[in-house]
CSV table of N, CA and C in Angstrom, one decimal:
chain,number,residue,atom,x,y,z
A,1479,UNK,N,12.2,-8.9,-24.0
A,1479,UNK,CA,11.8,-7.5,-24.6
A,1479,UNK,C,13.7,-7.1,-24.1
A,1480,UNK,N,14.5,-7.5,-24.7
A,1480,UNK,CA,15.6,-6.6,-24.6
A,1480,UNK,C,15.9,-5.3,-24.3
A,1481,UNK,N,15.7,-5.1,-25.6
A,1481,UNK,CA,16.3,-3.6,-26.0
A,1481,UNK,C,15.5,-2.2,-24.6
A,1482,UNK,N,14.1,-2.5,-24.7
A,1482,UNK,CA,13.6,-1.7,-23.3
A,1482,UNK,C,14.5,-1.6,-22.5
A,1483,UNK,N,15.6,-2.9,-21.8
A,1483,UNK,CA,16.1,-2.7,-20.8
A,1483,UNK,C,17.3,-1.7,-20.6
A,1484,UNK,N,17.7,-2.0,-22.1
A,1484,UNK,CA,19.2,-1.3,-22.3
A,1484,UNK,C,19.1,0.3,-22.5
A,1485,UNK,N,17.7,0.6,-22.7
A,1485,UNK,CA,17.5,1.8,-23.1
A,1485,UNK,C,16.3,3.2,-22.9
A,1486,UNK,N,16.9,4.2,-21.7
A,1486,UNK,CA,15.6,4.4,-20.9
A,1486,UNK,C,14.6,5.0,-21.5
A,1487,UNK,N,14.9,5.8,-22.6
A,1487,UNK,CA,13.9,5.8,-24.2
A,1487,UNK,C,13.0,5.3,-24.0
A,1488,UNK,N,13.2,3.8,-23.9
A,1488,UNK,CA,12.3,2.7,-24.0
A,1488,UNK,C,11.2,2.5,-22.8
A,1489,UNK,N,11.3,3.3,-21.7
A,1489,UNK,CA,10.5,2.9,-20.3
A,1489,UNK,C,9.1,3.8,-20.6
A,1490,UNK,N,8.3,2.9,-21.7
A,1490,UNK,CA,7.4,3.4,-21.7
A,1490,UNK,C,6.0,2.7,-21.0
A,1491,UNK,N,5.3,2.7,-20.6
A,1491,UNK,CA,4.0,1.8,-20.0
A,1491,UNK,C,3.0,2.5,-19.9
A,1492,UNK,N,2.0,1.7,-20.1
A,1492,UNK,CA,0.4,2.8,-19.6
A,1492,UNK,C,0.2,2.8,-18.6
A,1493,UNK,N,-0.4,4.0,-18.3
A,1493,UNK,CA,-0.9,4.6,-17.2
A,1493,UNK,C,-2.5,4.2,-16.4
A,1494,UNK,N,-3.1,3.5,-17.7
A,1494,UNK,CA,-4.5,3.4,-16.9
A,1494,UNK,C,-5.1,3.8,-16.6
A,1495,UNK,N,-5.5,5.7,-17.0
A,1495,UNK,CA,-5.7,6.4,-16.5
A,1495,UNK,C,-7.2,6.4,-16.3
A,1496,UNK,N,-7.8,5.6,-17.1
A,1496,UNK,CA,-9.2,5.8,-17.5
A,1496,UNK,C,-9.7,4.8,-16.1
A,1497,UNK,N,-9.1,4.0,-16.0
A,1497,UNK,CA,-9.5,2.6,-15.3
A,1497,UNK,C,-8.6,3.2,-13.8
A,1498,UNK,N,-8.2,4.0,-13.8
A,1498,UNK,CA,-7.9,4.6,-12.4
A,1498,UNK,C,-9.1,5.5,-12.1
A,1499,UNK,N,-9.5,6.1,-13.2
A,1499,UNK,CA,-10.9,7.7,-12.8
A,1499,UNK,C,-12.0,6.3,-12.1
A,1500,UNK,N,-11.9,5.6,-12.9
A,1500,UNK,CA,-13.1,4.2,-12.4
A,1500,UNK,C,-13.4,3.9,-11.2
A,1501,UNK,N,-11.9,3.4,-11.0
A,1501,UNK,CA,-11.8,2.8,-9.3
A,1501,UNK,C,-12.0,4.0,-8.7
A,1502,UNK,N,-11.6,5.1,-8.7
A,1502,UNK,CA,-11.8,6.1,-7.8
A,1502,UNK,C,-13.2,6.4,-7.5
A,1503,UNK,N,-13.9,6.8,-8.3
A,1503,UNK,CA,-15.3,7.2,-8.6
A,1503,UNK,C,-16.4,5.7,-7.8
A,1504,UNK,N,-15.6,4.6,-8.3
A,1504,UNK,CA,-16.6,3.6,-7.7
A,1504,UNK,C,-16.7,3.5,-6.1
A,1505,UNK,N,-15.0,3.9,-5.6
A,1505,UNK,CA,-15.1,4.2,-4.1
A,1505,UNK,C,-15.8,5.6,-3.6
A,1506,UNK,N,-15.4,6.2,-4.3
A,1506,UNK,CA,-16.5,7.8,-4.0
A,1506,UNK,C,-17.4,7.3,-3.7
A,1507,UNK,N,-18.3,6.6,-4.9
A,1507,UNK,CA,-19.8,5.9,-4.8
A,1507,UNK,C,-20.1,5.3,-3.2
A,1508,UNK,N,-19.2,4.5,-3.1
A,1508,UNK,CA,-19.2,3.7,-2.2
A,1508,UNK,C,-19.2,4.2,-0.8
A,1509,UNK,N,-18.3,5.3,-0.2
A,1509,UNK,CA,-18.0,5.8,0.4
A,1509,UNK,C,-19.5,7.0,0.6
A,1510,UNK,N,-20.1,7.5,-0.2
A,1510,UNK,CA,-21.4,8.3,-0.2
A,1510,UNK,C,-22.4,7.4,0.4
A,1511,UNK,N,-22.2,6.0,-0.1
A,1511,UNK,CA,-23.4,5.5,0.3
A,1511,UNK,C,-23.4,4.9,1.7
A,1512,UNK,N,-22.3,4.6,2.3
A,1512,UNK,CA,-22.0,4.6,3.7
A,1512,UNK,C,-22.0,6.0,4.6
A,1513,UNK,N,-21.9,6.8,4.1
A,1513,UNK,CA,-22.1,8.2,5.0
A,1513,UNK,C,-23.6,8.4,5.1
A,1514,UNK,N,-24.2,8.3,3.8
A,1514,UNK,CA,-25.9,8.4,4.0
A,1514,UNK,C,-26.5,7.3,5.2
A,1515,UNK,N,-26.0,5.9,5.3
A,1515,UNK,CA,-26.2,5.0,6.2
A,1515,UNK,C,-25.6,5.8,7.3
A,1516,UNK,N,-24.4,5.6,7.6
A,1516,UNK,CA,-24.5,7.1,8.9
A,1516,UNK,C,-25.3,8.0,9.2
A,1517,UNK,N,-25.6,9.0,8.2
A,1517,UNK,CA,-26.6,10.0,8.5
A,1517,UNK,C,-28.0,9.8,9.1
A,1518,UNK,N,-28.2,8.4,8.2
A,1518,UNK,CA,-30.1,8.3,8.6
A,1518,UNK,C,-30.3,7.3,9.7
A,1519,UNK,N,-29.1,6.7,10.3
A,1519,UNK,CA,-28.8,6.5,11.6
A,1519,UNK,C,-28.8,7.1,12.6
A,1520,UNK,N,-28.3,8.3,12.3
A,1520,UNK,CA,-28.1,9.4,13.4
A,1520,UNK,C,-29.6,10.6,13.2
A,1521,UNK,N,-30.1,10.3,12.1
A,1521,UNK,CA,-31.2,11.2,12.4
A,1521,UNK,C,-32.3,10.7,13.0
A,1522,UNK,N,-32.2,8.8,12.5
A,1522,UNK,CA,-33.9,8.3,13.2
A,1522,UNK,C,-33.2,8.2,14.9
A,1523,UNK,N,-31.9,8.4,15.3
A,1523,UNK,CA,-31.8,8.4,16.5
A,1523,UNK,C,-31.9,9.7,17.2
A,1524,UNK,N,-31.8,10.6,16.2
A,1524,UNK,CA,-32.3,12.0,17.1
A,1524,UNK,C,-33.9,12.4,17.0
A,1525,UNK,N,-34.7,11.6,15.8
A,1525,UNK,CA,-35.5,12.0,15.9
A,1525,UNK,C,-36.5,10.7,17.2
A,1526,UNK,N,-35.9,10.0,17.5
A,1526,UNK,CA,-36.5,9.1,18.4
A,1526,UNK,C,-36.0,9.7,19.8
A,1527,UNK,N,-35.1,10.6,20.0
A,1527,UNK,CA,-34.7,11.3,21.3
A,1527,UNK,C,-33.6,10.7,21.6
A,1528,UNK,N,-32.8,9.8,20.8
A,1528,UNK,CA,-31.7,8.7,21.4
A,1528,UNK,C,-30.5,9.5,20.9
A,1529,UNK,N,-30.6,11.1,21.6
A,1529,UNK,CA,-28.9,11.5,21.1
A,1529,UNK,C,-27.8,11.1,22.2
A,1530,UNK,N,-28.3,10.4,23.3
A,1530,UNK,CA,-27.0,9.9,24.2
A,1530,UNK,C,-26.3,8.7,23.7
A,1531,UNK,N,-27.0,8.2,22.4
A,1531,UNK,CA,-26.4,7.1,21.7
A,1531,UNK,C,-25.1,7.5,20.9
A,1532,UNK,N,-25.4,8.9,20.7
A,1532,UNK,CA,-24.1,9.6,19.7
A,1532,UNK,C,-23.2,10.3,20.3
A,1533,UNK,N,-23.8,10.3,22.0
A,1533,UNK,CA,-22.4,10.6,22.7
A,1533,UNK,C,-21.5,9.4,23.3
A,1534,UNK,N,-22.4,8.4,23.6
A,1534,UNK,CA,-21.0,7.2,24.1
A,1534,UNK,C,-21.2,6.0,23.0
A,1535,UNK,N,-20.2,5.9,22.4
A,1535,UNK,CA,-19.6,4.5,22.1
A,1535,UNK,C,-20.1,3.4,22.7
A,1536,UNK,N,-20.2,3.1,23.9
A,1536,UNK,CA,-20.7,2.2,24.6
A,1536,UNK,C,-22.0,2.2,24.9
A,1537,UNK,N,-22.9,2.8,25.1
A,1537,UNK,CA,-24.6,3.0,25.1
A,1537,UNK,C,-24.8,2.5,23.3
A,1538,UNK,N,-23.9,3.2,22.1
A,1538,UNK,CA,-24.7,3.0,21.3
A,1538,UNK,C,-24.5,1.5,21.0
A,1539,UNK,N,-23.4,1.2,21.2
A,1539,UNK,CA,-22.8,-0.4,20.9
A,1539,UNK,C,-23.9,-1.3,21.7
A,1540,UNK,N,-24.3,-1.1,22.8
A,1540,UNK,CA,-25.2,-1.6,23.7
A,1540,UNK,C,-26.8,-1.7,23.2
A,1541,UNK,N,-27.3,-0.6,22.6
A,1541,UNK,CA,-28.4,0.0,21.7
A,1541,UNK,C,-28.3,-1.1,20.5
A,1542,UNK,N,-27.7,-1.3,19.7
A,1542,UNK,CA,-27.6,-1.8,18.9
A,1542,UNK,C,-27.7,-3.4,19.0
A,1543,UNK,N,-26.7,-4.0,20.0
A,1543,UNK,CA,-27.2,-5.6,20.1
A,1543,UNK,C,-28.1,-5.4,20.7
A,1544,UNK,N,-29.0,-5.0,21.5
A,1544,UNK,CA,-30.2,-4.9,22.4
A,1544,UNK,C,-31.5,-4.9,21.4
A,1545,UNK,N,-31.4,-4.0,20.5
A,1545,UNK,CA,-32.0,-3.6,19.4
A,1545,UNK,C,-32.3,-5.0,18.5
A,1546,UNK,N,-30.9,-5.6,18.2
A,1546,UNK,CA,-31.0,-6.2,17.5
A,1546,UNK,C,-30.8,-5.7,15.6
A,1547,UNK,N,-30.4,-4.4,16.0
A,1547,UNK,CA,-30.1,-3.6,14.5
A,1547,UNK,C,-28.9,-4.5,13.7
A,1548,UNK,N,-29.6,-4.7,12.5
A,1548,UNK,CA,-28.6,-5.4,11.4
A,1548,UNK,C,-26.9,-4.5,11.6
A,1549,UNK,N,-26.8,-3.6,11.6
A,1549,UNK,CA,-25.3,-2.6,11.8
A,1549,UNK,C,-25.4,-1.7,12.5
A,1550,UNK,N,-24.4,-1.8,13.9
A,1550,UNK,CA,-24.1,-0.7,14.5
A,1550,UNK,C,-23.5,0.4,13.9
A,1551,UNK,N,-23.2,1.7,14.3
A,1551,UNK,CA,-22.7,2.9,14.4
A,1551,UNK,C,-21.4,2.6,14.2
A,1552,UNK,N,-20.8,1.6,15.1
A,1552,UNK,CA,-19.3,1.5,15.0
A,1552,UNK,C,-19.1,0.2,13.6
A,1553,UNK,N,-19.8,-0.4,13.3
A,1553,UNK,CA,-19.9,-1.1,11.9
A,1553,UNK,C,-19.8,-0.4,10.8
A,1554,UNK,N,-20.6,1.0,10.8
A,1554,UNK,CA,-20.5,1.9,9.7
A,1554,UNK,C,-19.2,2.3,9.8
A,1555,UNK,N,-19.3,2.8,10.9
A,1555,UNK,CA,-18.3,4.0,11.0
A,1555,UNK,C,-16.7,3.1,10.5
A,1556,UNK,N,-16.2,1.7,10.2
A,1556,UNK,CA,-15.6,1.1,10.5
A,1556,UNK,C,-15.0,0.5,9.1
A,1557,UNK,N,-16.4,0.7,8.6
A,1557,UNK,CA,-16.4,0.5,7.1
A,1557,UNK,C,-15.9,1.5,6.2
A,1558,UNK,N,-16.6,2.7,7.0
A,1558,UNK,CA,-16.0,4.1,6.2
A,1558,UNK,C,-14.3,4.4,6.2
A,1559,UNK,N,-13.9,4.3,7.7
A,1559,UNK,CA,-12.4,4.0,7.2
A,1559,UNK,C,-12.1,3.4,6.4
A,1560,UNK,N,-12.2,2.2,6.4
A,1560,UNK,CA,-11.2,1.0,5.2
A,1560,UNK,C,-11.6,1.8,4.5
A,1561,UNK,N,-12.8,2.2,4.0
A,1561,UNK,CA,-13.0,2.6,2.6
A,1561,UNK,C,-12.3,3.9,2.5
A,1562,UNK,N,-12.4,4.9,3.3
A,1562,UNK,CA,-11.6,6.3,3.1
A,1562,UNK,C,-10.2,5.8,3.0
A,1563,UNK,N,-9.7,5.1,3.8
A,1563,UNK,CA,-8.2,4.8,3.6
A,1563,UNK,C,-8.0,4.5,2.3
A,1564,UNK,N,-8.5,3.6,1.7
A,1564,UNK,CA,-8.2,2.8,0.6
A,1564,UNK,C,-8.5,4.0,-0.4
A,1565,UNK,N,-9.6,4.7,-0.6
A,1565,UNK,CA,-9.8,5.5,-1.1
A,1565,UNK,C,-8.3,6.8,-1.6
A,1566,UNK,N,-7.9,6.7,-0.6
A,1566,UNK,CA,-7.3,7.9,-0.3
A,1566,UNK,C,-5.7,7.7,-0.9
A,1567,UNK,N,-5.2,6.4,-0.2
A,1567,UNK,CA,-4.4,5.9,-1.2
A,1567,UNK,C,-4.6,5.4,-2.4
A,1568,UNK,N,-5.5,5.2,-3.3
A,1568,UNK,CA,-5.5,5.3,-4.6
A,1568,UNK,C,-5.6,6.7,-5.1
A,1569,UNK,N,-6.1,7.9,-4.7
A,1569,UNK,CA,-6.1,9.0,-5.0
A,1569,UNK,C,-4.7,9.5,-5.0
A,1570,UNK,N,-3.9,9.5,-4.3
A,1570,UNK,CA,-2.6,9.9,-4.2
A,1570,UNK,C,-2.2,9.0,-5.2
A,1571,UNK,N,-1.6,7.8,-5.3
A,1571,UNK,CA,-1.2,7.0,-6.5
A,1571,UNK,C,-1.2,7.7,-7.7
A,1572,UNK,N,-2.6,8.1,-7.7
A,1572,UNK,CA,-3.4,8.2,-9.3
A,1572,UNK,C,-2.4,9.7,-9.6
A,1573,UNK,N,-2.5,10.8,-8.5
A,1573,UNK,CA,-1.8,12.0,-8.6
A,1573,UNK,C,-0.4,12.2,-9.1
A,1574,UNK,N,0.1,11.1,-8.3
A,1574,UNK,CA,1.3,10.5,-8.6
A,1574,UNK,C,1.9,10.4,-9.9
A,1575,UNK,N,1.0,9.1,-10.8
A,1575,UNK,CA,1.3,8.5,-11.7
A,1575,UNK,C,0.3,9.9,-12.8
A,1576,UNK,N,-0.2,10.9,-12.6
A,1576,UNK,CA,-0.4,12.2,-13.5
A,1576,UNK,C,1.0,12.8,-13.3
A,1577,UNK,N,1.7,12.7,-12.6
A,1577,UNK,CA,2.9,13.5,-12.4
A,1577,UNK,C,4.0,13.4,-13.2
A,1578,UNK,N,3.7,11.4,-13.8
A,1578,UNK,CA,4.8,10.9,-14.6
A,1578,UNK,C,4.7,12.2,-16.2
A,1579,UNK,N,5.8,12.1,-16.5
A,1579,UNK,CA,5.9,12.5,-17.8
A,1579,UNK,C,5.7,11.7,-19.2
A,1580,UNK,N,4.9,12.2,-20.1
A,1580,UNK,CA,4.5,11.5,-21.2
A,1580,UNK,C,5.4,11.2,-22.0
A,1581,UNK,N,5.8,10.2,-22.8
A,1581,UNK,CA,7.0,10.1,-23.8
A,1581,UNK,C,7.4,11.3,-24.6
A,1582,UNK,N,8.2,11.6,-25.1
A,1582,UNK,CA,8.4,12.8,-25.9
A,1582,UNK,C,7.9,11.7,-27.8
A,1583,UNK,N,8.0,12.6,-28.6
A,1583,UNK,CA,7.5,11.8,-29.9
A,1583,UNK,C,8.3,11.5,-30.5
A,1584,UNK,N,9.8,11.6,-30.0
A,1584,UNK,CA,10.7,10.8,-30.9
A,1584,UNK,C,10.8,9.2,-29.8
A,1585,UNK,N,11.0,9.2,-28.8
A,1585,UNK,CA,10.7,7.9,-28.0
A,1585,UNK,C,9.7,7.4,-28.4
A,1586,UNK,N,8.3,7.5,-28.5
A,1586,UNK,CA,7.1,7.0,-29.1
A,1586,UNK,C,7.2,6.6,-30.0
A,1587,UNK,N,7.7,7.3,-31.2
A,1587,UNK,CA,8.1,6.8,-32.6
A,1587,UNK,C,9.4,5.5,-32.4
A,1588,UNK,N,10.1,6.0,-31.7
A,1588,UNK,CA,11.0,4.5,-31.8
A,1588,UNK,C,10.8,3.3,-30.9
A,1589,UNK,N,10.0,3.7,-29.8
A,1589,UNK,CA,9.3,2.2,-29.7
A,1589,UNK,C,8.0,1.6,-30.3
A,1590,UNK,N,7.4,2.2,-30.7
A,1590,UNK,CA,6.5,2.2,-31.7
A,1590,UNK,C,7.1,1.0,-33.1
A,1591,UNK,N,8.0,2.1,-33.4
A,1591,UNK,CA,8.9,1.1,-34.7
A,1591,UNK,C,9.4,0.2,-34.3
A,1592,UNK,N,10.1,-0.2,-33.6
A,1592,UNK,CA,10.7,-1.0,-33.0
A,1592,UNK,C,10.0,-2.7,-32.5
A,1593,UNK,N,8.8,-2.2,-31.8
A,1593,UNK,CA,7.5,-3.1,-31.5
A,1593,UNK,C,7.0,-3.7,-33.3
A,1594,UNK,N,7.4,-2.7,-34.0
A,1594,UNK,CA,6.3,-3.1,-35.0
A,1594,UNK,C,7.4,-3.8,-36.3
A,1595,UNK,N,8.6,-3.6,-36.0
A,1595,UNK,CA,9.7,-4.3,-36.9
A,1595,UNK,C,10.1,-5.4,-36.4
A,1596,UNK,N,10.6,-5.4,-35.2
A,1596,UNK,CA,11.0,-6.5,-34.4
A,1596,UNK,C,9.8,-7.8,-33.8
A,1597,UNK,N,8.9,-7.2,-33.3
A,1597,UNK,CA,7.7,-7.9,-33.2
A,1597,UNK,C,8.5,-8.8,-31.8
A,1598,UNK,N,8.6,-7.9,-30.9
A,1598,UNK,CA,9.0,-9.3,-29.3
A,1598,UNK,C,8.2,-9.5,-28.6
A,1599,UNK,N,6.9,-8.8,-29.1
A,1599,UNK,CA,5.7,-9.7,-28.4
A,1599,UNK,C,4.2,-10.2,-29.3
A,1600,UNK,N,3.9,-11.3,-29.0
A,1600,UNK,CA,2.5,-11.5,-29.5
A,1600,UNK,C,1.5,-10.5,-29.6
A,1601,UNK,N,0.8,-10.6,-30.9
A,1601,UNK,CA,-0.2,-9.0,-31.4
A,1601,UNK,C,-0.5,-8.8,-30.2
A,1602,UNK,N,-1.8,-9.2,-29.5
A,1602,UNK,CA,-2.3,-8.9,-28.5
A,1602,UNK,C,-1.4,-8.6,-27.6
A,1603,UNK,N,0.0,-8.5,-27.1
A,1603,UNK,CA,0.6,-7.9,-26.1
A,1603,UNK,C,0.9,-6.5,-26.6
A,1604,UNK,N,1.0,-6.6,-27.6
A,1604,UNK,CA,2.1,-5.0,-28.4
A,1604,UNK,C,0.8,-4.1,-28.5
A,1605,UNK,N,-0.7,-4.0,-28.5
A,1605,UNK,CA,-1.4,-3.0,-28.5
A,1605,UNK,C,-1.3,-2.2,-27.6
A,1606,UNK,N,-0.6,-1.9,-26.6
A,1606,UNK,CA,-0.3,-0.8,-25.6
A,1606,UNK,C,0.1,0.2,-26.3
A,1607,UNK,N,1.0,-0.2,-27.2
A,1607,UNK,CA,1.5,0.9,-27.5
A,1607,UNK,C,0.7,2.0,-28.6
A,1608,UNK,N,-0.4,1.7,-29.3
A,1608,UNK,CA,-1.2,2.4,-29.8
A,1608,UNK,C,-2.3,2.9,-28.7
A,1609,UNK,N,-2.1,3.3,-27.7
A,1609,UNK,CA,-3.0,3.9,-26.9
A,1609,UNK,C,-1.9,5.1,-26.6
A,1610,UNK,N,-1.5,5.8,-27.5
A,1610,UNK,CA,-0.3,6.4,-26.8
A,1610,UNK,C,-1.1,7.9,-26.1
A,1611,UNK,N,-1.9,8.2,-25.9
A,1611,UNK,CA,-2.7,9.2,-24.7
A,1611,UNK,C,-2.5,8.9,-23.4
A,1612,UNK,N,-2.5,7.6,-23.3
A,1612,UNK,CA,-2.5,6.7,-21.9
A,1612,UNK,C,-1.0,6.3,-21.8
A,1613,UNK,N,0.0,6.4,-22.2
A,1613,UNK,CA,1.1,6.2,-22.0
A,1613,UNK,C,2.0,7.3,-21.0
A,1614,UNK,N,2.9,7.0,-20.6
A,1614,UNK,CA,3.5,7.3,-19.4
A,1614,UNK,C,5.2,7.0,-19.3
A,1615,UNK,N,6.1,7.4,-19.5
A,1615,UNK,CA,7.5,7.3,-19.3
A,1615,UNK,C,8.3,7.5,-18.0
A,1616,UNK,N,9.1,6.3,-17.4
A,1616,UNK,CA,9.8,6.5,-16.3
A,1616,UNK,C,10.9,7.2,-16.5
A,1617,UNK,N,11.7,7.6,-17.9
A,1617,UNK,CA,12.3,8.5,-18.0
A,1617,UNK,C,12.4,9.7,-17.9
A,1618,UNK,N,12.8,10.6,-17.3
A,1618,UNK,CA,12.2,12.1,-16.7
A,1618,UNK,C,13.5,12.9,-17.3
A,1619,UNK,N,13.9,12.4,-18.8
A,1619,UNK,CA,14.8,13.3,-19.5
A,1619,UNK,C,14.2,13.5,-20.5
A,1620,UNK,N,12.8,14.0,-20.3
A,1620,UNK,CA,12.3,14.8,-21.6
A,1620,UNK,C,12.8,16.2,-21.9
A,1621,UNK,N,13.1,16.9,-21.3
A,1621,UNK,CA,13.6,18.6,-21.4
A,1621,UNK,C,14.9,18.3,-22.7
A,1622,UNK,N,15.5,17.5,-22.8
A,1622,UNK,CA,16.5,17.1,-23.1
A,1622,UNK,C,16.5,16.5,-24.9
A,1623,UNK,N,15.2,15.8,-25.0
A,1623,UNK,CA,15.4,14.6,-25.7
A,1623,UNK,C,15.2,15.8,-27.4
A,1624,UNK,N,14.8,17.1,-27.4
A,1624,UNK,CA,14.4,17.3,-28.6
A,1624,UNK,C,16.4,17.8,-29.1
A,1625,UNK,N,16.7,18.2,-28.2
A,1625,UNK,CA,18.0,18.6,-28.6
A,1625,UNK,C,18.8,17.5,-29.0
A,1626,UNK,N,18.9,16.2,-27.9
A,1626,UNK,CA,19.1,14.8,-28.1
A,1626,UNK,C,18.6,14.7,-29.5
A,1627,UNK,N,17.4,14.6,-30.2
A,1627,UNK,CA,17.2,14.2,-31.5
A,1627,UNK,C,17.6,15.0,-32.6
A,1628,UNK,N,18.3,16.5,-32.2
A,1628,UNK,CA,18.8,17.3,-33.1
A,1628,UNK,C,20.2,16.5,-33.5
A,1629,UNK,N,20.8,16.7,-32.2
A,1629,UNK,CA,22.0,16.3,-32.6
A,1629,UNK,C,22.4,14.9,-33.1
A,1630,UNK,N,21.7,13.5,-33.1
A,1630,UNK,CA,21.4,12.6,-33.6
A,1630,UNK,C,21.0,12.9,-34.9
A,1631,UNK,N,20.2,13.2,-35.4
A,1631,UNK,CA,19.7,13.6,-36.8
A,1631,UNK,C,20.7,14.3,-37.7
A,1632,UNK,N,21.8,15.4,-36.7
A,1632,UNK,CA,23.0,15.7,-37.2
A,1632,UNK,C,23.8,14.9,-38.0
A,1633,UNK,N,23.8,14.1,-36.7
A,1633,UNK,CA,25.2,12.7,-37.1
A,1633,UNK,C,24.4,12.1,-38.0
A,1634,UNK,N,23.7,11.4,-38.0
A,1634,UNK,CA,23.3,10.7,-39.2
A,1634,UNK,C,23.2,11.8,-40.5
A,1635,UNK,N,23.2,13.1,-40.5
A,1635,UNK,CA,23.4,13.5,-42.0
A,1635,UNK,C,25.1,13.4,-42.3
A,1636,UNK,N,25.7,13.2,-41.3
A,1636,UNK,CA,27.1,13.6,-41.3
A,1636,UNK,C,27.3,12.4,-42.2
A,1637,UNK,N,28.2,12.0,-43.0
A,1637,UNK,CA,28.7,11.1,-43.9
A,1637,UNK,C,30.3,10.8,-43.2
A,1638,UNK,N,30.7,10.4,-41.8
A,1638,UNK,CA,32.3,10.5,-41.7
A,1638,UNK,C,32.6,9.1,-40.8
A,1639,UNK,N,34.3,9.1,-41.1
A,1639,UNK,CA,34.5,7.8,-40.5
A,1639,UNK,C,34.2,7.7,-39.1
A,1640,UNK,N,34.4,9.0,-38.3
A,1640,UNK,CA,34.0,8.8,-37.2
A,1640,UNK,C,31.9,8.3,-36.8
A,1641,UNK,N,31.4,8.3,-37.8
A,1641,UNK,CA,30.0,7.9,-37.3
A,1641,UNK,C,30.3,6.4,-37.5
A,1642,UNK,N,31.1,6.1,-38.5
A,1642,UNK,CA,31.0,4.9,-39.0
A,1642,UNK,C,31.4,4.0,-38.2
A,1643,UNK,N,32.6,4.5,-37.4
A,1643,UNK,CA,33.5,3.6,-36.5
A,1643,UNK,C,32.4,3.7,-34.7
A,1644,UNK,N,31.8,4.9,-34.6
A,1644,UNK,CA,30.8,5.1,-33.7
A,1644,UNK,C,29.9,4.2,-33.8
A,1645,UNK,N,29.3,4.0,-34.8
A,1645,UNK,CA,28.2,2.5,-35.0
A,1645,UNK,C,28.8,1.2,-35.2
A,1646,UNK,N,29.9,1.0,-35.3
A,1646,UNK,CA,30.7,-0.1,-35.6
A,1646,UNK,C,30.9,-0.5,-33.7
A,1647,UNK,N,31.2,0.4,-33.2
A,1647,UNK,CA,31.6,0.0,-31.8
A,1647,UNK,C,30.1,-0.3,-30.8
A,1648,UNK,N,29.3,0.3,-31.6
A,1648,UNK,CA,27.8,0.5,-30.6
A,1648,UNK,C,27.0,-0.8,-31.0
A,1649,UNK,N,27.6,-1.3,-31.6
A,1649,UNK,CA,27.2,-2.7,-32.4
A,1649,UNK,C,28.0,-3.7,-31.6
A,1650,UNK,N,29.2,-3.4,-31.8
A,1650,UNK,CA,30.3,-4.3,-31.0
A,1650,UNK,C,29.6,-4.4,-29.2
A,1651,UNK,N,29.3,-3.5,-29.1
A,1651,UNK,CA,29.0,-3.5,-27.3
A,1651,UNK,C,27.7,-4.1,-27.3
A,1652,UNK,N,27.0,-4.2,-28.3
A,1652,UNK,CA,25.4,-4.6,-28.0
A,1652,UNK,C,25.8,-6.4,-27.7
């Protein structure tokens, strides 16, 4: 696909919003489960008048190993830490991705037409372009796209030697 590399308007890709949401919700559920496990352990220790275990990591670790508990509070907290770090990273990346611009209608149509006419990819790999609501662009010049489109359409309507020469030069440079 040489054309997209040479034209910023062709920097259109899937954002995978739905999949990001599914991954975030899954991690959120894992963290909630770990939170419940920790709360149950804390409540059980309070109920059994073992609040000193909540005040000392060393006592808690000794008690867990002495009692043959399956998971210590430290293991649960370590799993929570890992999950929260992962969750936060993905959440921040999803927010960044959501700040990407959607492609202009003109850029979208150009890419879709190019893919449809040239067939640079096998059919199975071309289907991404049909997911219009999930597309993002790396091109941040959308504010000028309407003006660019207007100028382009005006130039195409003019039948002058300047445009013919310009098109020849563009073709020669390609």
